[in-house]
Every structure is written in C-alpha cells, then in structure tokens.
Amino acid sequence: MRADIHGGRLRLGDVLIATGEALLSDGRIASTRDPDTPLHWHIEGETIRLVYRNATRSPVRIEQLRPLVARETSLRDLRISSTGWQSWSRSNPPIPFAPNALAAGPPIRGPYLPHRAPDSQSEAWMTILCAADRPPVLFGFTSAEHQLGTIELSQAADGTYRLIAATELEGIAIVPGAELRSEPLLVSSGDEVRLQARYAQAVADAMQPRRQDEVLTGWCSWYQLYTTVSEADVQRNLTVLSERREQLPLRLIQLDDGFQHAVGDWLELNEKFPSGMPALVADIRAKGFMPGVWLAPFLVSEHSHIFAAHPDWVLRDQDGAPMNALHNWGGANYALDTTHPAAMDYALHAVHTAAHEWGYDYLKLDFLYAAALRGVRHQPNVTSVEAYGAAMRQIREVVGERFILASGAPLLPSAGLVDAMRIGSDVAAYWGREGNSDGPALSNAMRATLARGWFHGRWWTNDPDCVIVRDHDTELSLAEVQAWATVVALSGGMLFVGDDVAEVEPERLEILARLIPPSGLAAEVSAPIVDRMPERLHLRVQRPWAEWSVVGIGNWSTSSVDATFVPTEWGLPPGRYHLFDLWQGEYLGCQPALKLGTLAAHAVRLLSVHLDLGRPQTVGSTGHLLGPAMDLAAEQWDPLTRELLLKPSGNGPAARRVEFVVANVSGGVQRVAATAEVRLRC
Ligand code: 9PG
C-alpha cells in the first residue's frame, strides 16, 4: 500500500487519509497538522509508527499516541472483527458495527480506556474492517512491548465514521530532548484469511514466539469438580486414566483451583490436600503422567492472609483505593503490584515453589490480566503493558523450560513468553444462558475458538479449553458434545478433558478417545455466520499421494436446517468427490454435491472429502475423528500390479481398532482392518 505524506496528512493508498495526534496529560492535543508539530511518522512498508519528540525544556506527559486519526465517509455496510484484549474477551469475525463499551469493558474483558468515546466500538490489538465495494482492511499493532494498542470507531450523526488507532501511554513522562514511539501499526488490505496470516507473522517477527513442540493432552479438575476438588478426586482420576491408558492415553494430570487456603495464599494448602503437593506430584509421576497445577500469581483475595499482611502490595486507583480485578470466590480480588519488589518476589516465590519444590512441570497461570491493569503502581513511569511484560519475563526465568499455559491473559504481550494460551471463555456443561455472551458457556468458548484459530502455532499453542463428554450432570445434548469435540479437533490445539473420568459413561469416553492425538493443525473457518460464529470449518490435508479436505458443517441456529455440501462453495474444484461421514463412520457415495438431510440445532456434520482419482483410494477411516488425515501414514498405488499399499499411522491409543475404507473403481467400497501394513489387490 502506497503511503504519501503531504501537509501533515498521511494518505494510505485508497484506504484512507489520516492525521497523527498525541493526547497530552494536560488535555492538549498535538497534531501532525500543526506548523511546529512535535510529531512525525516513521513508515516502513505497510507499518506505521508515530513518534513524539519533546523539544521543550520540561518533561511532557503523554496519554495517547494516535498514529491514525481519520474520518471515513465511504464505509457502507461496515462490519468489524474483534480480536479481544485477553483470553476471555469477546472475539468474532466481522459483524456490523456496534458500540461495545460494556462487552469490552474493564477490568476483566477489556482494559481501562479513559479516553474512549462511550458510543464507540473499541478493539484491542487488531481489527479487520469490511465495507461494501472495497476489500477488507486490517489495522493491527504488531507488538506490545510498551503500549496497549486499540482501534476505535465511532459514528457521527451524519453516518460517517471516525477511526482512531491509538496506543496508551498512561501519562508517562518524556524528558526534554527525548523521543517516544508508538507501537508499530500494520495497515493492509486484501482477503481476510491472508490478512490474518500476514498480521500473525508480523507479530511473530516482533514478539519471537517460543518453539512449539508437542500439542499436549490431559485431564483438568475444573469443569466438574470446581473448587470442591480434593486429593482423593485427583487420585481417583489418576488411577482411572492410568488403568485405561490403552484406550485413553493422556499426558497430563492438571489440578485446578481449589487446593489453596485462599486466592493469593498459594503456599497454604487447605484440608482437602492433607498429603501435600510433593507427595501428590510423586504419585502422578509414578504413574507416568506429567503433573500440572493452576495458580493466579497476580491476584490476591481480600480474604487472604497475604493481603492482610501486605495491603501495600496491590495496585491502587487514582484515589488510593485497592483495585478490584474481579469479584469472585465470595469477595474482591486485588491485582498484585508487580512493580513493587517485595510483591513481585512473593509471586515469584509462589511460582518457584510450585515448579521446583512441589515439582510441577506444567503451570496454568490464570487471571494474568490483573498485572496488565491500568492503575497507580509503586514504580512510576511504567505502562501496564511494560509492567506485565516485565513480570512475565521474571516468571519465565523462574520456571525455565517448564510449560506455561496462560489464561485470562492479555494476548499480544504474552507472545514469546508463554507456551500455550487459553483462547476463549470457560466452557460449561450448557450451551448458553440468556444475556451471557461473554461468561462461561459452551457457545462462547466455541465462538472464540472459531474466531482465533489463526493464532495457533504462530504465537503459541491454542488451548480451546476442555472437552466435556459426560452424559450426567450436564445440560449438553449429544449433538452439542459432538459439535464441541469437532471444533476442538479442528482447532489443532490442546486436548483436555474436564470431566471426572471415573464417572463418565464408556460410550462418552469413546468420543474423547477419538480426539487423540491432536492434529496440531487449525482449520480455516468461513461464512455463513450465525450467532457471530462461522458455520464452516475446512482443514486442507496435503500428503505426497493426495490432497483432500476435512470439512465441518455446523448449525449454530436454534432450529434444525437442511444441510447440503457443495464442494465448489468451499473453494474446491468441480469434480466427483468421495464423501465419508466421520462421526458415523459411513460412506456417503461419490458425487459432485450432496444433500446431507436434517442437521439439528447446535449439531455439526463432519466429512472427509476426497476427489475421485479414478483409481482405488482411501476415502475414510474409523479411528481418529479426523479420519485418514490422522489414521493413514502413507498410501501407494501401483497401476502395474494393481496393488494398493496402506500404512496406518499407529499414533492413536494402543487399543484403537481402525478400519480403512477403500473405494474401488467399480463404485463400491471395502473396509479393511488397519492393524499393520495393508496390501490390497484391486
Ligand atoms: C478457576 C478457573 C479455571 C478456568 C479459568 C478461570 O470472570 N470470572 O469471574 C471468572 C471466573 C473464573 C474463570 C474465568 C472468569 O475461570 O478460565 O479454566 O481455571 O479460572 O477459578
């Protein structure tokens, strides 16, 4: 995109014309249009920074740097995507403009933004704007080392939009002669999926993500036992999972919230854990599992001993009152001031103890946004993003190469510091609740997972949150359980189960077993969008012998619909396709398109889709939910001997019985057991 600067205005191709501004703490606004402006742009390719130079003789305090301030007249039918500030924040593909002061409000799901207009839509980090008659445009800050970046849109009475891309300086001072730079802002236009990839790569270049190894699997105590969890509960699940390893090989046992005296009192275990942590960890290890534990290192309950002893360790508001980061567990929970050396030492001591004294290899660090709240800190002149980054870097140093799953964590500032990221709100054993579009609910977790697949493997490993498969103590229908299992499988992210597995019905454990191991690959999603969720999921499988697709067709509406599959609507070339229903293990024939019949509310159909190659070929399998994409390691067809060689991947549970479904040229299919290499004369 061409950038021209003329008369203090920046023109970006035919996307927009903007000025740059700085909002000072005394309320004055400096503009690139001023004759003696202290501002200039620094432009590299499609990336823009705004720089403020203090040419005065006294310090200047800055609230915001605004690399782009534009009035847009031509945004017909504007739709806006949400990335969301932190793990649990609302996230969705482009949907019509709507002020979101409540949905993205502080302190939990949005940051404190004192300068935003109340009737605006404000998006943290990155947004994609779609309007009629022009390609989508992405505005995204590509790093968060110093400042939070937001893109704010508001609409004037005449219908025109005002766009402000700004970074928050929170009143920090620049000394005379010094310069202050905004985070870099990428502005790019084109196809939505390509824009996400381009932005993800730019962020990865700036934030240096950690290496992604294996995508982990495990058990988590939270989604059935909640805070009632006891040592006996963990032991019971440990025993069951170790006895059923052949059917259900999971790697981790992760203890969640419920072991501590109070939030903040991490080192005081409650009476439900009489044997202590080292003993529990030893048992987990002895049975061959990786031990994991939950902590919220930056949160202290008003009821904690630690807050009673050190009330000066928490973040304060302008009036000096402790800032409530959330109301939960029967009271206020304050944010630890990580710039207070003693407070930070305490957080590090808790994490050090969990990792090195107790012996946990995997830390689910939760409510991390608390360290990134705007407030009055012990150390002046530090932004909340800087405070968060510094705290997380110290935590990383303490835990070394142990695994960090971040949860409730501001997204961009965590890239490079954590191994995995919770990318949605909590799941629950119900689809949704009236008026709850952000809190715990299966549909909310699903919405975020569908919106944030493009993070996966680029900034960290995505954690879509646990699957819940039990058939009791739940409001979820089988269709809903399967829909979530499908979305998790197609996310490529971590696979954890949130049930008390000792109590789960065998046929429901079978659902879980079909998801092992995670594929590591995230499917692309596309419209139609219903209830802010895309209904199409598409994983393109590329192998040396063939390319095929795994497609998920969801119905996120509240009533049943007639579903069809038309390959050309999915970007596949016209032709005849072998279709295989992966949930049912049923071959549906070879056709140019297919009527799938009725799809119930909240249900999903999952198909393996193979272009007819005019020779014998694998078109389905019955092991992993993703079918041959996971079950088949290699296929060779020899036209001279007319022999088809199939090699099973063998990467699933040891007890898994897999059948390959092979299409013959005659139009029929045959099923063959995939115990070892299979040679078929066709
Ligand atoms: C443990 C849980 C689980 C879960 C986390 C997180 O806004 N809230 O009050 C709120 C409470 C709990 C919560 C998220 C938000 O869940 O995501 O997996 O670890 O903490 O308390």
XYZ file of C-alpha atoms and ligand atoms in Angstrom:
703
model
C 0.000 0.000 0.000
C 1.451 3.395 -1.023
C 1.945 5.930 1.770
C 2.249 9.643 0.946
C 2.642 12.412 3.467
C 1.588 15.878 2.490
C 0.816 18.868 4.702
C 0.731 16.774 7.879
C -1.659 14.290 6.321
C -0.940 10.689 5.555
C -2.619 9.063 2.575
C -2.603 5.263 2.557
C -3.312 4.053 -0.964
C -7.023 4.478 -1.486
C -7.750 3.193 2.040
C -7.770 6.432 3.988
C -6.357 9.870 4.658
C -5.358 10.485 8.260
C -3.603 12.832 10.601
C -1.467 11.778 13.558
C -2.105 13.045 17.072
C -0.760 12.929 20.585
C -3.067 13.435 23.538
C -1.125 15.032 26.376
C -1.994 14.552 30.025
C -2.909 18.241 30.364
C -5.607 17.728 27.743
C -3.852 19.398 24.830
C -3.745 17.600 21.501
C -0.691 17.836 19.273
C -1.310 17.141 15.599
C 0.841 16.382 12.585
C -1.015 19.348 11.015
C 0.465 21.870 13.498
C 3.109 24.103 11.891
C 5.640 23.291 14.639
C 4.452 19.767 15.299
C 6.408 17.575 17.748
C 5.165 14.528 15.810
C 6.357 12.637 12.812
C 5.526 9.303 11.211
C 8.024 6.586 10.690
C 6.866 4.347 7.850
C 8.340 1.056 6.729
C 6.379 -0.811 4.088
C 2.848 -1.181 5.469
C 3.889 -0.426 9.046
C 3.437 2.974 10.637
C 4.771 4.377 13.871
C 4.071 7.786 15.281
C 6.986 9.460 17.056
C 6.720 12.312 19.577
C 9.809 14.414 20.184
C 9.900 16.600 23.256
C 11.565 19.769 22.018
C 10.514 21.770 25.098
C 12.570 22.347 28.218
C 10.340 20.438 30.579
C 9.008 16.882 30.771
C 5.813 16.180 28.837
C 3.301 13.617 29.970
C 1.540 11.680 27.246
C -1.765 9.845 27.386
C -2.030 8.524 23.858
C -0.114 8.425 20.620
C -2.526 8.157 17.703
C -0.753 7.046 14.536
C -4.017 7.391 12.593
C -6.973 9.680 13.115
C -9.305 9.537 10.141
C -12.809 10.463 9.192
C -14.254 7.921 6.818
C -17.186 8.684 4.618
C -17.332 5.608 2.449
C -17.846 2.725 4.845
C -21.164 1.364 3.635
C -22.435 -1.726 5.488
C -19.462 -1.645 7.835
C -18.574 -4.879 9.612
C -15.808 -5.128 12.231
C -13.946 -8.102 13.655
C -12.955 -8.451 17.307
C -9.668 -9.973 18.394
C -10.313 -9.287 22.062
C -7.984 -7.971 24.747
C -7.386 -11.169 26.715
C -8.203 -14.891 26.692
C -11.825 -14.456 27.771
C -12.652 -11.316 25.828
C -15.294 -11.374 23.146
C -13.935 -12.345 19.782
C -15.702 -12.793 16.472
C -15.408 -12.430 12.709
C -16.531 -9.150 11.098
C -20.077 -8.299 12.191
C -21.967 -4.987 11.984
C -20.599 -2.003 13.916
C -21.980 -1.749 17.469
C -20.699 0.274 20.433
C -19.087 -2.209 22.828
C -18.323 -0.218 25.968
C -19.995 -2.921 28.082
C -18.916 -6.053 26.213
C -15.286 -4.933 26.168
C -15.374 -3.084 29.472
C -12.835 -3.192 32.292
C -11.481 -4.735 34.366
C -11.969 -8.307 33.103
C -12.817 -8.405 29.424
C -11.423 -5.062 28.364
C -8.755 -2.635 29.520
C -9.391 0.704 31.249
C -9.566 3.207 28.387
C -10.297 6.618 29.889
C -10.193 8.395 26.539
C -12.564 6.274 24.532
C -15.900 7.675 23.447
C -18.754 5.844 25.203
C -20.626 5.195 21.963
C -17.602 3.821 20.133
C -16.564 0.331 19.260
C -13.066 -0.151 20.588
C -10.958 -3.122 19.596
C -7.721 -4.173 21.263
C -4.652 -5.095 19.205
C -6.161 -5.707 15.765
C -9.342 -5.432 13.798
C -10.429 -6.139 10.238
C -12.929 -3.739 8.687
C -15.156 -4.888 5.871
C -17.305 -2.456 3.921
C -19.265 -2.722 0.713
C -17.384 -2.196 -2.564
C -13.864 -2.459 -1.181
C -11.527 -5.201 0.028
C -11.227 -5.859 3.800
C -8.656 -3.690 5.618
C -6.665 -4.782 8.630
C -5.448 -2.358 11.288
C -3.234 -4.132 13.793
C -0.480 -3.254 16.218
C 2.303 -5.734 15.624
C 3.968 -5.571 19.016
C 3.058 -4.861 22.624
C 6.370 -4.295 24.305
C 5.466 -0.934 25.786
C 1.912 0.025 24.985
C -1.569 -1.286 24.558
C -2.850 -0.535 21.058
C -6.521 -0.088 20.219
C -8.570 0.792 17.171
C -11.637 2.840 17.985
C -14.535 3.572 15.664
C -17.386 5.913 16.322
C -20.204 7.113 14.154
C -21.282 10.733 13.710
C -24.897 11.809 13.298
C -24.410 12.067 9.533
C -23.430 8.389 9.441
C -19.709 8.932 8.806
C -17.205 7.023 10.884
C -14.209 8.323 12.796
C -11.315 5.931 13.238
C -8.597 6.370 15.839
C -5.720 3.917 16.069
C -4.001 4.743 19.357
C -1.519 3.398 21.842
C -1.881 4.059 25.570
C 0.981 5.842 27.330
C -0.953 6.263 30.581
C 0.629 9.593 31.393
C 4.278 8.567 31.381
C 6.720 11.443 31.056
C 9.168 12.166 28.251
C 12.175 14.184 29.299
C 13.339 17.162 27.225
C 15.133 16.093 24.055
C 13.811 12.517 24.180
C 11.532 10.706 21.725
C 8.645 8.377 22.320
C 7.452 5.940 19.655
C 4.122 4.239 19.331
C 3.994 0.506 18.758
C 4.086 -0.248 15.007
C 0.707 -0.326 13.284
C 0.218 -2.577 10.272
C -2.353 -1.422 7.734
C -3.017 -3.862 4.956
C -5.869 -4.803 2.691
C -6.895 -7.981 0.929
C -8.503 -11.323 1.611
C -9.386 -11.875 5.295
C -7.535 -15.164 5.786
C -4.401 -13.756 4.159
C -4.602 -10.636 6.308
C -4.735 -12.752 9.488
C -1.710 -14.737 8.356
C 0.194 -11.573 7.422
C -0.550 -9.939 10.774
C 0.211 -13.107 12.758
C 3.578 -13.316 11.031
C 4.387 -9.642 11.682
C 3.594 -10.122 15.378
C 5.642 -13.314 15.486
C 8.593 -11.465 13.945
C 8.344 -8.759 16.608
C 7.488 -10.877 19.661
C 9.576 -14.016 18.979
C 7.228 -16.841 19.947
C 8.548 -19.840 21.830
C 9.178 -23.049 19.937
C 6.082 -25.223 19.652
C 6.705 -28.865 20.357
C 4.076 -31.475 21.036
C 0.463 -30.359 21.463
C -0.411 -31.562 24.957
C -3.329 -33.658 26.165
C -4.577 -34.131 29.685
C -7.146 -34.106 32.429
C -8.168 -30.923 34.247
C -10.067 -30.954 37.526
C -12.103 -27.793 36.968
C -15.186 -28.429 34.830
C -16.969 -30.884 37.064
C -15.336 -30.725 40.463
C -14.686 -26.966 40.513
C -13.370 -25.697 43.879
C -14.586 -28.848 45.670
C -11.646 -30.778 44.200
C -9.777 -32.909 46.733
C -6.660 -35.011 46.782
C -8.880 -38.110 46.609
C -10.560 -36.780 43.456
C -7.210 -36.303 41.763
C -6.058 -39.765 42.859
C -9.239 -41.364 41.531
C -8.843 -39.771 38.119
C -5.160 -40.595 38.087
C -5.922 -44.252 38.758
C -8.637 -44.476 36.116
C -6.507 -42.787 33.471
C -3.547 -44.961 34.249
C -5.673 -48.133 34.069
C -7.252 -47.036 30.789
C -4.124 -45.775 29.116
C -4.607 -48.222 26.239
C -7.934 -46.564 25.387
C -7.189 -43.055 26.596
C -3.552 -42.102 26.546
C -3.479 -38.613 28.073
C -0.220 -36.919 29.064
C -1.131 -34.624 31.923
C -2.907 -34.554 35.222
C -3.687 -30.910 35.944
C -5.005 -29.804 39.302
C -7.017 -26.600 39.007
C -8.331 -24.049 41.519
C -9.380 -25.456 44.908
C -6.256 -26.583 46.762
C -5.223 -23.269 48.304
C -6.353 -21.590 51.507
C -7.417 -18.520 49.535
C -6.508 -16.908 46.236
C -3.112 -15.386 46.954
C -2.286 -17.828 49.759
C -0.742 -20.290 47.336
C 1.576 -21.962 49.781
C -1.099 -22.748 52.359
C -2.980 -25.842 51.231
C -6.495 -26.399 52.520
C -7.677 -29.507 54.407
C -8.658 -31.282 51.149
C -4.965 -31.837 50.372
C -3.616 -33.471 53.548
C -0.682 -35.289 51.920
C 0.826 -32.133 50.496
C 1.906 -31.342 46.963
C 5.256 -33.181 46.671
C 3.517 -36.471 47.537
C 0.745 -35.874 45.006
C 3.252 -34.931 42.314
C 5.275 -38.071 43.079
C 2.144 -40.215 42.608
C 1.307 -38.504 39.317
C 4.834 -39.035 38.051
C 4.980 -42.634 39.284
C 2.014 -43.436 37.075
C 3.752 -41.874 34.099
C 1.851 -38.586 33.833
C 3.107 -35.040 33.643
C 1.961 -33.067 36.695
C 0.300 -29.689 36.202
C -1.145 -27.116 38.565
C -3.161 -23.896 38.445
C -2.120 -20.610 40.067
C -3.216 -16.997 39.709
C 0.095 -15.382 40.620
C -1.040 -11.762 40.237
C -4.278 -11.983 42.211
C -4.884 -11.713 45.967
C -8.238 -12.196 47.608
C -9.420 -9.662 50.154
C -9.795 -12.708 52.451
C -6.213 -13.886 52.004
C -3.602 -13.832 54.711
C -1.196 -12.274 52.246
C -3.403 -9.219 51.662
C -3.958 -8.813 55.415
C -0.187 -8.838 55.922
C 0.722 -6.656 52.926
C -2.075 -4.332 51.901
C 0.537 -2.120 50.243
C 1.324 -4.784 47.611
C -1.709 -4.172 45.432
C -2.484 -1.817 42.567
C -4.381 1.335 43.540
C -6.801 3.579 41.723
C -6.339 7.364 41.465
C -7.937 7.797 44.898
C -5.610 5.303 46.523
C -8.185 2.521 46.935
C -7.122 -1.056 46.096
C -8.324 -2.002 42.609
C -10.740 -4.889 42.417
C -9.619 -7.020 39.482
C -12.670 -9.248 39.838
C -15.418 -10.209 42.191
C -15.237 -13.984 42.662
C -14.789 -16.613 45.383
C -17.048 -14.562 47.657
C -15.248 -11.268 47.589
C -12.964 -8.763 45.933
C -9.708 -9.876 44.374
C -6.976 -7.305 44.070
C -4.216 -7.067 41.490
C -0.717 -7.538 42.802
C 1.516 -4.565 42.000
C 4.301 -6.393 40.189
C 6.486 -3.266 40.176
C 6.653 -3.472 43.975
C 9.810 -5.542 44.545
C 8.527 -7.405 47.605
C 5.187 -8.148 45.941
C 6.893 -9.454 42.817
C 9.255 -11.534 44.934
C 6.239 -13.094 46.560
C 4.665 -14.002 43.198
C 7.984 -15.440 42.039
C 8.328 -17.394 45.256
C 4.888 -18.964 44.736
C 5.692 -19.936 41.155
C 9.155 -21.161 42.142
C 7.671 -23.322 44.872
C 5.085 -24.840 42.528
C 7.728 -25.615 39.898
C 10.754 -26.555 41.961
C 9.592 -27.558 45.465
C 6.302 -29.217 44.559
C 7.678 -30.363 41.212
C 5.011 -29.371 38.686
C 6.188 -29.337 35.051
C 3.140 -27.522 33.756
C 1.764 -24.299 35.167
C -1.658 -22.966 34.246
C -1.133 -19.319 35.163
C -4.515 -17.677 35.361
C -6.073 -14.218 35.691
C -2.866 -12.805 34.276
C -4.676 -9.680 33.043
C -4.549 -8.470 36.668
C -0.900 -7.499 36.147
C -1.824 -5.578 32.998
C -4.488 -3.321 34.513
C -4.039 0.398 34.334
C -3.582 1.720 37.868
C -1.253 3.517 40.239
C 1.916 1.466 40.648
C 4.820 1.542 43.043
C 7.190 2.286 40.181
C 6.198 5.404 38.261
C 6.593 5.870 34.529
C 5.832 2.257 33.667
C 2.867 1.398 31.449
C 0.669 -1.553 32.338
C 1.927 -3.454 29.274
C 5.523 -2.889 30.399
C 4.682 -3.975 33.945
C 3.017 -7.140 32.629
C 5.878 -7.994 30.279
C 8.488 -7.480 32.980
C 6.554 -9.645 35.451
C 6.061 -12.445 32.929
C 9.711 -12.388 31.896
C 10.701 -12.864 35.544
C 8.230 -15.730 35.855
C 9.666 -17.316 32.720
C 13.134 -17.072 34.221
C 11.995 -18.796 37.390
C 10.193 -21.667 35.645
C 12.835 -22.158 32.955
C 11.655 -24.532 30.250
C 8.634 -25.799 32.177
C 5.372 -25.390 30.303
C 3.284 -22.252 30.823
C -0.357 -22.188 29.812
C -1.533 -18.592 30.117
C -5.186 -17.971 30.925
C -7.110 -14.753 31.335
C -4.013 -13.263 29.757
C -3.655 -10.136 27.596
C -2.965 -11.631 24.189
C -0.246 -9.737 22.374
C 2.036 -9.023 25.360
C 2.105 -12.766 26.141
C 3.506 -13.819 22.765
C 7.038 -15.078 23.229
C 6.597 -15.638 26.959
C 4.114 -18.482 27.183
C 3.869 -21.901 25.550
C 0.115 -22.069 25.243
C -2.778 -19.672 25.549
C -6.398 -20.145 26.570
C -8.144 -18.503 23.679
C -11.741 -18.347 24.877
C -14.061 -18.013 27.797
C -14.632 -21.047 30.004
C -16.639 -23.946 28.672
C -19.567 -25.158 30.739
C -21.950 -28.090 30.722
C -24.577 -25.939 28.961
C -24.765 -24.301 25.550
C -25.664 -20.763 26.599
C -27.534 -18.580 29.028
C -29.826 -15.652 28.329
C -27.826 -12.435 28.476
C -24.488 -14.217 28.842
C -22.495 -13.569 25.712
C -19.095 -13.499 27.388
C -19.071 -15.678 30.500
C -18.796 -19.439 30.860
C -20.857 -21.272 28.208
C -20.043 -23.822 25.554
C -21.213 -21.500 22.773
C -18.966 -18.673 23.999
C -15.918 -20.939 24.128
C -16.801 -22.185 20.668
C -17.191 -18.678 19.256
C -13.721 -17.702 20.447
C -12.178 -20.935 19.196
C -13.696 -20.353 15.765
C -12.515 -16.725 15.729
C -8.972 -17.302 16.965
C -7.744 -20.359 15.089
C -5.190 -18.220 13.274
C -3.148 -17.667 16.481
C -2.432 -21.362 16.701
C 1.140 -22.461 16.120
C 2.083 -18.896 15.240
C 2.195 -17.177 18.644
C 1.702 -20.210 20.887
C -0.305 -23.429 21.008
C -4.016 -22.641 21.288
C -5.929 -24.034 24.236
C -9.612 -24.082 23.252
C -10.466 -25.250 26.822
C -11.651 -28.661 27.940
C -13.994 -31.013 26.196
C -16.876 -32.148 28.368
C -18.226 -35.551 27.362
C -20.160 -36.860 30.368
C -23.803 -37.885 29.990
C -24.864 -36.868 33.530
C -24.548 -33.620 35.496
C -24.873 -31.763 32.196
C -27.388 -29.888 30.070
C -25.486 -30.598 26.865
C -27.137 -32.725 24.195
C -25.076 -35.379 22.414
C -25.124 -33.130 19.335
C -23.601 -30.290 21.375
C -20.944 -32.546 22.877
C -20.018 -33.746 19.403
C -20.068 -30.230 17.968
C -17.587 -29.024 20.595
C -15.415 -32.130 20.164
C -15.360 -31.409 16.423
C -14.419 -27.771 16.877
C -11.676 -28.716 19.338
C -10.335 -31.394 16.968
C -10.348 -28.948 14.061
C -8.669 -26.244 16.174
C -5.490 -28.338 16.225
C -4.997 -27.119 19.794
C -4.606 -28.804 23.145
C -6.943 -31.593 24.181
C -8.000 -31.634 27.815
C -10.984 -33.325 29.385
C -12.903 -31.568 32.139
C -14.980 -34.491 33.442
C -14.441 -36.635 36.498
C -13.382 -39.506 34.224
C -14.125 -42.173 36.814
C -17.811 -41.318 36.378
C -18.013 -40.934 32.604
C -20.097 -43.409 30.607
C -17.934 -45.705 28.392
C -19.535 -44.601 25.106
C -18.805 -40.988 26.053
C -15.150 -41.789 26.809
C -15.074 -43.221 23.294
C -15.774 -39.702 21.980
C -12.772 -38.397 23.869
C -10.586 -41.272 22.646
C -11.355 -40.366 19.032
C -9.711 -36.960 19.523
C -6.315 -38.400 20.483
C -3.798 -37.204 19.413
C -4.443 -33.553 18.488
C -3.590 -32.880 14.847
C -1.719 -29.652 15.565
C -3.350 -28.054 12.521
C -6.011 -25.372 12.702
C -8.852 -25.454 10.185
C -9.904 -22.345 8.288
C -13.365 -21.028 9.030
C -15.818 -19.227 6.792
C -19.343 -17.854 6.476
C -22.283 -18.273 6.849
C -22.049 -16.596 10.246
C -24.813 -17.410 12.700
C -24.831 -16.108 16.277
C -21.456 -14.473 15.447
C -19.963 -17.906 14.632
C -18.839 -19.159 11.235
C -20.614 -22.399 10.335
C -17.937 -23.802 8.017
C -14.651 -25.355 9.083
C -12.187 -26.562 6.498
C -8.958 -28.447 7.068
C -6.953 -28.954 3.893
C -4.884 -32.127 4.119
C -1.811 -32.313 1.915
C 0.013 -35.610 1.551
C 2.516 -36.788 -1.056
C -0.053 -39.171 -2.588
C -3.152 -36.961 -2.482
C -4.792 -33.832 -1.172
C -8.157 -33.910 0.498
C -10.340 -31.980 2.911
C -11.948 -32.482 6.272
C -14.996 -30.252 6.456
C -17.219 -29.427 9.407
C -20.678 -28.070 8.664
C -22.245 -26.538 11.748
C -25.733 -25.374 12.538
C -25.401 -22.712 15.249
C -29.046 -21.667 14.976
C -31.713 -22.773 17.435
C -33.684 -24.861 14.950
C -32.855 -27.691 12.582
C -31.884 -26.935 8.988
C -31.414 -28.850 5.749
C -27.711 -29.207 5.070
C -26.008 -29.659 1.743
C -22.389 -29.984 0.773
C -21.349 -28.330 -2.483
C -17.557 -28.639 -2.912
C -17.270 -25.565 -5.163
C -18.718 -23.418 -2.336
C -15.682 -24.455 -0.294
C -13.110 -23.408 -2.868
C -12.708 -26.977 -4.164
C -12.540 -27.590 -7.911
C -15.615 -29.044 -9.603
C -15.491 -32.829 -9.787
C -16.765 -36.008 -8.203
C -15.937 -36.435 -4.516
C -15.999 -39.433 -2.228
C -17.751 -38.309 0.939
C -17.341 -40.054 4.269
C -19.230 -39.161 7.454
C -16.579 -39.205 10.155
C -18.864 -39.295 13.201
C -20.971 -42.115 11.759
C -18.135 -43.992 10.034
C -20.378 -44.146 6.972
C -19.502 -43.853 3.280
C -21.919 -41.456 1.573
C -21.002 -42.119 -2.053
C -19.164 -40.368 -4.838
C -20.911 -37.265 -6.149
C -20.423 -33.714 -7.354
C -22.518 -32.457 -4.374
C -24.653 -33.990 -1.661
C -27.831 -33.321 0.285
C -26.984 -34.223 3.863
C -30.521 -34.140 5.228
C -31.544 -32.549 8.505
C -28.946 -31.018 10.777
C -30.262 -30.491 14.314
C -29.751 -27.259 16.271
C -26.148 -26.916 17.533
C -25.106 -30.001 15.573
C -22.242 -30.447 13.177
C -21.597 -32.860 10.290
C -18.005 -33.821 9.731
C -16.947 -35.163 6.344
C -13.773 -36.472 4.831
C -13.851 -35.241 1.229
C -11.702 -36.970 -1.414
C -11.609 -36.054 -5.080
C -12.174 -39.205 -7.128
C -8.742 -40.144 -8.508
C -10.112 -42.772 -10.879
C -8.163 -45.474 -9.081
C -8.587 -47.383 -5.817
C -8.057 -44.948 -2.946
C -8.659 -44.472 0.763
C -11.770 -42.372 1.308
C -12.385 -42.785 5.010
C -11.335 -44.430 8.245
C -12.861 -45.057 11.616
C -10.135 -44.392 14.187
C -9.360 -40.732 14.842
C -12.260 -38.327 14.437
C -10.396 -36.615 11.585
C -10.228 -39.940 9.749
C -7.473 -40.724 7.235
C -5.947 -37.304 7.937
C -4.738 -38.862 11.190
C -5.060 -42.643 10.665
C -3.235 -43.016 7.370
C 0.544 -42.528 7.209
C 1.088 -43.465 3.579
C -0.713 -44.765 0.516
C 0.840 -46.141 -2.666
C -0.983 -47.278 -5.769
C 0.862 -49.387 -8.280
C -1.086 -49.399 -11.577
C 1.040 -52.263 -12.986
C 0.486 -54.751 -10.198
C -2.820 -53.086 -9.277
C -1.758 -53.176 -5.657
C -2.804 -50.555 -3.114
C -0.481 -50.271 -0.129
C -1.789 -48.557 3.022
C 0.310 -47.751 6.058
C -1.507 -46.947 9.292
C -0.089 -44.085 11.346
C -0.429 -46.053 14.575
C -0.282 -42.787 16.529
C -3.567 -43.258 18.376
C -4.485 -45.168 21.539
C -2.946 -48.676 21.598
C -6.381 -50.298 21.877
C -7.785 -48.349 18.914
C -9.261 -50.541 16.169
C -9.140 -48.730 12.859
C -10.742 -49.643 9.573
C -9.700 -48.054 6.330
C -12.499 -47.521 3.884
C -11.241 -48.003 0.347
C -13.161 -47.044 -2.779
C -12.822 -49.382 -5.746
C -13.103 -48.206 -9.343
C -16.320 -50.212 -9.665
C -18.032 -47.723 -7.348
C -18.131 -49.918 -4.247
C -16.121 -49.598 -1.052
C -14.412 -52.174 1.093
C -13.396 -51.943 4.728
C -10.079 -53.326 5.844
C -8.627 -53.572 9.324
C -5.666 -51.244 9.687
C -3.686 -53.376 12.100
C -0.432 -53.265 10.149
C 0.524 -52.502 6.561
C -2.318 -53.418 4.245
C -1.807 -54.646 0.673
C -4.915 -54.818 -1.461
C -5.181 -56.342 -4.944
C -7.753 -54.214 -6.708
C -10.557 -21.412 38.215
C -10.992 -21.109 36.808
C -10.491 -22.163 35.793
C -10.833 -21.697 34.383
C -10.247 -20.326 34.147
C -10.781 -19.360 35.186
O -14.946 -13.675 35.499
N -14.833 -14.556 36.341
O -15.318 -14.436 37.499
C -14.130 -15.756 36.017
C -14.014 -16.758 36.956
C -13.356 -17.930 36.641
C -12.807 -18.075 35.373
C -12.933 -17.084 34.443
C -13.583 -15.903 34.745
O -12.172 -19.242 35.038
O -10.559 -19.867 32.878
O -10.309 -22.611 33.438
O -9.100 -22.341 35.908
O -10.471 -19.821 36.494
O -11.053 -20.470 39.103
